[in-house]
Coordinates of C-alpha atoms in Angstrom, one line a residue:
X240 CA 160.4 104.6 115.3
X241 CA 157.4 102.5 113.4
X242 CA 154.2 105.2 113.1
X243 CA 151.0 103.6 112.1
X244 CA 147.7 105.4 111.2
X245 CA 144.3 104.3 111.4
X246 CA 141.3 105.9 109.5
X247 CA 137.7 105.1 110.5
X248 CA 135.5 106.3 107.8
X249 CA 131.5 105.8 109.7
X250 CA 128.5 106.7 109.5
X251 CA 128.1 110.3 111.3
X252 CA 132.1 110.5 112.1
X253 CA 135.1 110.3 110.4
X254 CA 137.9 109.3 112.9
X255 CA 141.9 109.6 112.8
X256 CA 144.5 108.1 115.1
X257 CA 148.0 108.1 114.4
X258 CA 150.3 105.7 116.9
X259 CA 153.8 104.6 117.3
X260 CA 155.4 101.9 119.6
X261 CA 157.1 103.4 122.9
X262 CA 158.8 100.1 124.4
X263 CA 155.6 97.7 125.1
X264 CA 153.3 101.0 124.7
X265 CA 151.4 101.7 121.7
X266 CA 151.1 106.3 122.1
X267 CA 148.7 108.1 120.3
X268 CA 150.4 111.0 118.6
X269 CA 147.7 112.5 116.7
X270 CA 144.2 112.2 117.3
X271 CA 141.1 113.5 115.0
X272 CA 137.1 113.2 115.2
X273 CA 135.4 115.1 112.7
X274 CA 131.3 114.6 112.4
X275 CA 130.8 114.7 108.7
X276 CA 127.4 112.7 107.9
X277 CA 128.8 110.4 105.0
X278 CA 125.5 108.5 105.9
X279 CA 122.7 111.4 105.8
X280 CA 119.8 109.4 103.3
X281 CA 121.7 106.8 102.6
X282 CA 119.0 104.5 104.4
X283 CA 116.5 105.8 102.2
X284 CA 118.5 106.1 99.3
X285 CA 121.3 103.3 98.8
X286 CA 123.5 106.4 98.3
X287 CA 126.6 108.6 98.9
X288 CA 124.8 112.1 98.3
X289 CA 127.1 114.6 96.4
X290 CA 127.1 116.6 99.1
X291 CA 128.0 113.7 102.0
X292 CA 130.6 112.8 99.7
X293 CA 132.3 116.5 99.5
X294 CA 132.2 116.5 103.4
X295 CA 133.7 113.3 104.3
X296 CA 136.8 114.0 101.5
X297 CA 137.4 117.4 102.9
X298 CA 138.2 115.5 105.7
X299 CA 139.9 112.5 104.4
X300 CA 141.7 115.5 103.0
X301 CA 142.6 116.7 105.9
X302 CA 143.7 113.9 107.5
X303 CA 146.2 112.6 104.7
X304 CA 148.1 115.8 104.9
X305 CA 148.1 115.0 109.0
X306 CA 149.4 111.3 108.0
X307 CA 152.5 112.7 106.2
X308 CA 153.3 115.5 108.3
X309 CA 153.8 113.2 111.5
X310 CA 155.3 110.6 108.6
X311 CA 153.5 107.8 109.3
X312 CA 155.1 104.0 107.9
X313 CA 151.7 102.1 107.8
X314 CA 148.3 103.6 106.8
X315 CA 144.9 101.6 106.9
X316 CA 141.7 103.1 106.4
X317 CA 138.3 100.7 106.7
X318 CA 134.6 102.3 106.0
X319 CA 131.7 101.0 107.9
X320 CA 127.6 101.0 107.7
X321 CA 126.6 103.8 105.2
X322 CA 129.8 102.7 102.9
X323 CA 128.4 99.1 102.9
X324 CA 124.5 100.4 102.8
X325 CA 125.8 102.3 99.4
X326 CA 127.6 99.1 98.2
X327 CA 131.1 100.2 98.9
X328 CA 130.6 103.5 96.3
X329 CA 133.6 103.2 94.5
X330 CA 133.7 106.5 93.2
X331 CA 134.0 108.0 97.4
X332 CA 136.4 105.0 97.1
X333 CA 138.2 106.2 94.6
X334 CA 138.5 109.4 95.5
X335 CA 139.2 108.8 99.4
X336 CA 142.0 107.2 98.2
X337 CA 143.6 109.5 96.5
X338 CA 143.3 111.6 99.8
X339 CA 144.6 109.2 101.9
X340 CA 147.2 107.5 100.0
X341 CA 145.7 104.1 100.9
X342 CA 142.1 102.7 99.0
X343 CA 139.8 102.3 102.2
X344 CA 138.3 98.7 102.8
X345 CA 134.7 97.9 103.6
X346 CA 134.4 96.0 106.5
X347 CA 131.4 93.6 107.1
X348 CA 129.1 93.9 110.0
X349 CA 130.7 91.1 111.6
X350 CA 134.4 92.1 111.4
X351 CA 133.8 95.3 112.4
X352 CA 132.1 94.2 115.7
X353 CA 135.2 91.7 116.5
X354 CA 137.4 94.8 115.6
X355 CA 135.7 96.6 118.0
X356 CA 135.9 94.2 120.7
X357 CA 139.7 93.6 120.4
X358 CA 140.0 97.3 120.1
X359 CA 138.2 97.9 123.4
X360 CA 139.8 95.4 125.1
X361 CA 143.2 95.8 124.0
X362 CA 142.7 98.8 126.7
X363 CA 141.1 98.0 129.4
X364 CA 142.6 95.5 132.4
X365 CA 139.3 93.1 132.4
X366 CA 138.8 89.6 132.9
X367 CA 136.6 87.2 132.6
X368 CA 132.8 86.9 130.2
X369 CA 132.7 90.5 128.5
X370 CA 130.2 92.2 126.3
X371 CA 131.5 95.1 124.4
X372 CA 128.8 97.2 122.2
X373 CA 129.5 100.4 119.4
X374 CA 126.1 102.2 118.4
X375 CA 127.1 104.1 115.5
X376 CA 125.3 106.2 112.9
X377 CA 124.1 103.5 110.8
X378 CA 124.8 100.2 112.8
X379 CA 125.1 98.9 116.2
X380 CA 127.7 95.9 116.8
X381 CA 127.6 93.5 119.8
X382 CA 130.2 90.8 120.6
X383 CA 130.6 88.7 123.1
X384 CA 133.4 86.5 124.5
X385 CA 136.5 85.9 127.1
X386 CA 138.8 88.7 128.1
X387 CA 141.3 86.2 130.1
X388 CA 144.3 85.5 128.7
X389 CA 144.3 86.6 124.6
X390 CA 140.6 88.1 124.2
X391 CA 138.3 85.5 122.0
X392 CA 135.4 86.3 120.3
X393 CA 132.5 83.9 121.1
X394 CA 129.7 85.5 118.9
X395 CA 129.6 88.9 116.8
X396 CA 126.4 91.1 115.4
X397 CA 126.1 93.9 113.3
X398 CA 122.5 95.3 113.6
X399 CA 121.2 98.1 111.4
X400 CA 120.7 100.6 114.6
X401 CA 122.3 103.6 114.5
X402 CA 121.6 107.4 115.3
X403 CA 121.4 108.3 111.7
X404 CA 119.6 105.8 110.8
X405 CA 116.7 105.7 113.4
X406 CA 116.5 109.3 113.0
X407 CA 115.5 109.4 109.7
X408 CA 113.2 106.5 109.8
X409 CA 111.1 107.4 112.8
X410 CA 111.9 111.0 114.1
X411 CA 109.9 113.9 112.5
X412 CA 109.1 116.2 115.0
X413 CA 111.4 118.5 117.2
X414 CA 111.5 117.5 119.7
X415 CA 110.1 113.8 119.6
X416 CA 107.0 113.0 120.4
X417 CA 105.9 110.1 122.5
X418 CA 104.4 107.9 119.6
X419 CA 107.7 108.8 117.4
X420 CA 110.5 107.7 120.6
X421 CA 107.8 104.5 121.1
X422 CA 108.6 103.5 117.5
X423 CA 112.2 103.7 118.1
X424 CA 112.1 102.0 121.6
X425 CA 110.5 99.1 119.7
X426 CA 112.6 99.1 116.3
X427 CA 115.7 98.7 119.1
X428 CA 113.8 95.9 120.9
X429 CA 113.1 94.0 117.8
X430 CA 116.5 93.9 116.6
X431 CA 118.4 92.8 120.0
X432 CA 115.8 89.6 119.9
X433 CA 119.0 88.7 117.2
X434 CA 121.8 89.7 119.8
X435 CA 123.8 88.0 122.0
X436 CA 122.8 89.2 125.3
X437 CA 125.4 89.0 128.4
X438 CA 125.2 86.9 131.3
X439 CA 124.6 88.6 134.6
X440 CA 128.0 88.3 135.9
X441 CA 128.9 89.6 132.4
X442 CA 131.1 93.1 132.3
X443 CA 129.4 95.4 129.6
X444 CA 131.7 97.7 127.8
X445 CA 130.2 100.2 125.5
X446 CA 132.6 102.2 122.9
X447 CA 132.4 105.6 120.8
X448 CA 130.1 108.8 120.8
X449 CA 127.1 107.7 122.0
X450 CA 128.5 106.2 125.6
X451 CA 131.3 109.0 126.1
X452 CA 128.3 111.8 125.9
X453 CA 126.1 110.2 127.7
X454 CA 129.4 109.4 130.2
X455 CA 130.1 113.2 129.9
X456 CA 126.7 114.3 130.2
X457 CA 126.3 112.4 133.6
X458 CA 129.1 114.3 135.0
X459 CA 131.9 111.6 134.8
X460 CA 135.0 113.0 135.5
X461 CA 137.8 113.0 132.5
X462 CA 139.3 111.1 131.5
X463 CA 135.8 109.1 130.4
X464 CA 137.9 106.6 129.4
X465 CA 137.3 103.4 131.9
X466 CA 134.7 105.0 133.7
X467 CA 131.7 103.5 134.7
X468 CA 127.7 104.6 133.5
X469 CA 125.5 104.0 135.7
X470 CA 121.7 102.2 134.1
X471 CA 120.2 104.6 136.3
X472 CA 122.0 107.8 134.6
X473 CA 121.5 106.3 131.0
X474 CA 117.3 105.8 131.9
X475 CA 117.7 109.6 133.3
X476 CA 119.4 111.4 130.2
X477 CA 117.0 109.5 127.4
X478 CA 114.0 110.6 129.1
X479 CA 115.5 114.2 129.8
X480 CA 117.2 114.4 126.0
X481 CA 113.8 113.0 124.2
X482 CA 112.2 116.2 125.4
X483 CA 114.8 119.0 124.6
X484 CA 114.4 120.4 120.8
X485 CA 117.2 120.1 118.4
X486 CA 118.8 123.4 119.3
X487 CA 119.2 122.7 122.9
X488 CA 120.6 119.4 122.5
X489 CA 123.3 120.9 119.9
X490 CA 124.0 122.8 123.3
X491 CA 124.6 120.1 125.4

């Protein structure tokens, strides 16, 4: 039976997925998250730090011995923002390699938001105008396009938004303080002037970390997958969050 695997080398997290083909089913039979912070400074820097760099392989590490234990046929491994920021590093490439058994590729800002849309679609029943959004550590993608019939992209973005990224550029103080969340709110406002924005009939789909806590921290039931956030609930939780210090939101 065909086993592929799929390695997602971001920003903040490093993600694994290993898959076969059940009959017109594609089953998930390994699945890994790890936050390692490949991007911490890289904004500021242009940079893999040495110490980034021994994270993220521990766990590239990690998930290549995973990879050949559940004998997978086809490996693919794709790094994002903070590889691209650091001009695909090819000594982490290198070395991530060797880890994985297949040389990670770069993916522009642009293929990585159609990736992204295909990928959310591929499982979700929708129809019609859809808007799918990832906000990662470094970068944010936005596509756009039809989900009737086979899903077609009508415009992609990659915007430098991230966690990561706006963190270190505009938070100092613990928690924020007004003027600091302000100069986020408006770096985030700025850039979506670029972004395709969705019709009002549009279906807004939003993918990875960010969404599923803020899904889970609005008390959506499991699984979070498919399940619908509120506007309201997301206004709620960034006010409430913006206030809490570091420690508590490590909590949460």
């Amino acid at each position: 039976m065909l086993r592929a695997a799929a390695v997602d080398i971001g920003t903040n997290t490093v993600l694994l997925t290993i898959a076969e083909r059940r009959g017109p089913l594609v089953v998930p039979v390994c699945e890994r998250a790890a936050i390692t912070r490949l991007g911490a400074g890289v904004d500021r820097t242009r940079s893999i730090s040495a110490e980034a760099c021994t994270r993220t392989l521990a766990c590239l590490s990690e998930y290549g011995e995973l990879i050949r234990l559940h004998g997978a046929d086809f490996v693919d491994a794709v790094g994002t923002s903070a590889l691209r920021d650091a001009g695909s590093d090819p000594h982490f490439i290198g070395l991530a390699q060797q880890a994985l058994g297949c040389r990670p590729r770069v993916l522009s800002g642009a293929e990585e938001a159609e990736l992204t849309f295909h990928g959310a679609l591929s499982g979700l029943a929708l129809q019609g105008e859809v808007l799918v959004f990832d906000v990662g550590g470094g970068s944010t993608e936005i596509a756009s396009g039809s989900a009737a019939g086979p899903a077609r992209v009508a415009s992609a973005v990659s915007l430098d938004l991230g966690s990561v990224r706006l963190f270190e550029r505009h938070i100092r103080s613990d928690p924020p303080t007004r003027e600091e969340m302000l100069a986020v709110r408006c770096a985030v406002r700025d850039a979506l002037a670029r972004a395709p924005m969705p019709s009002r009939d549009c279906e807004i789909v939003g993918v990875a970390g960010t969404v599923t806590s803020l899904a889970a921290l609005a008390g959506t039931a499991a699984p979070l997958h498919g399940a619908l956030l509120a506007r309201s609930a997301v206004d709620r939780l960034a006010d409430e969050l913006a206030e809490l210090p570091l420690a508590r939101r490590l909590g949460l």
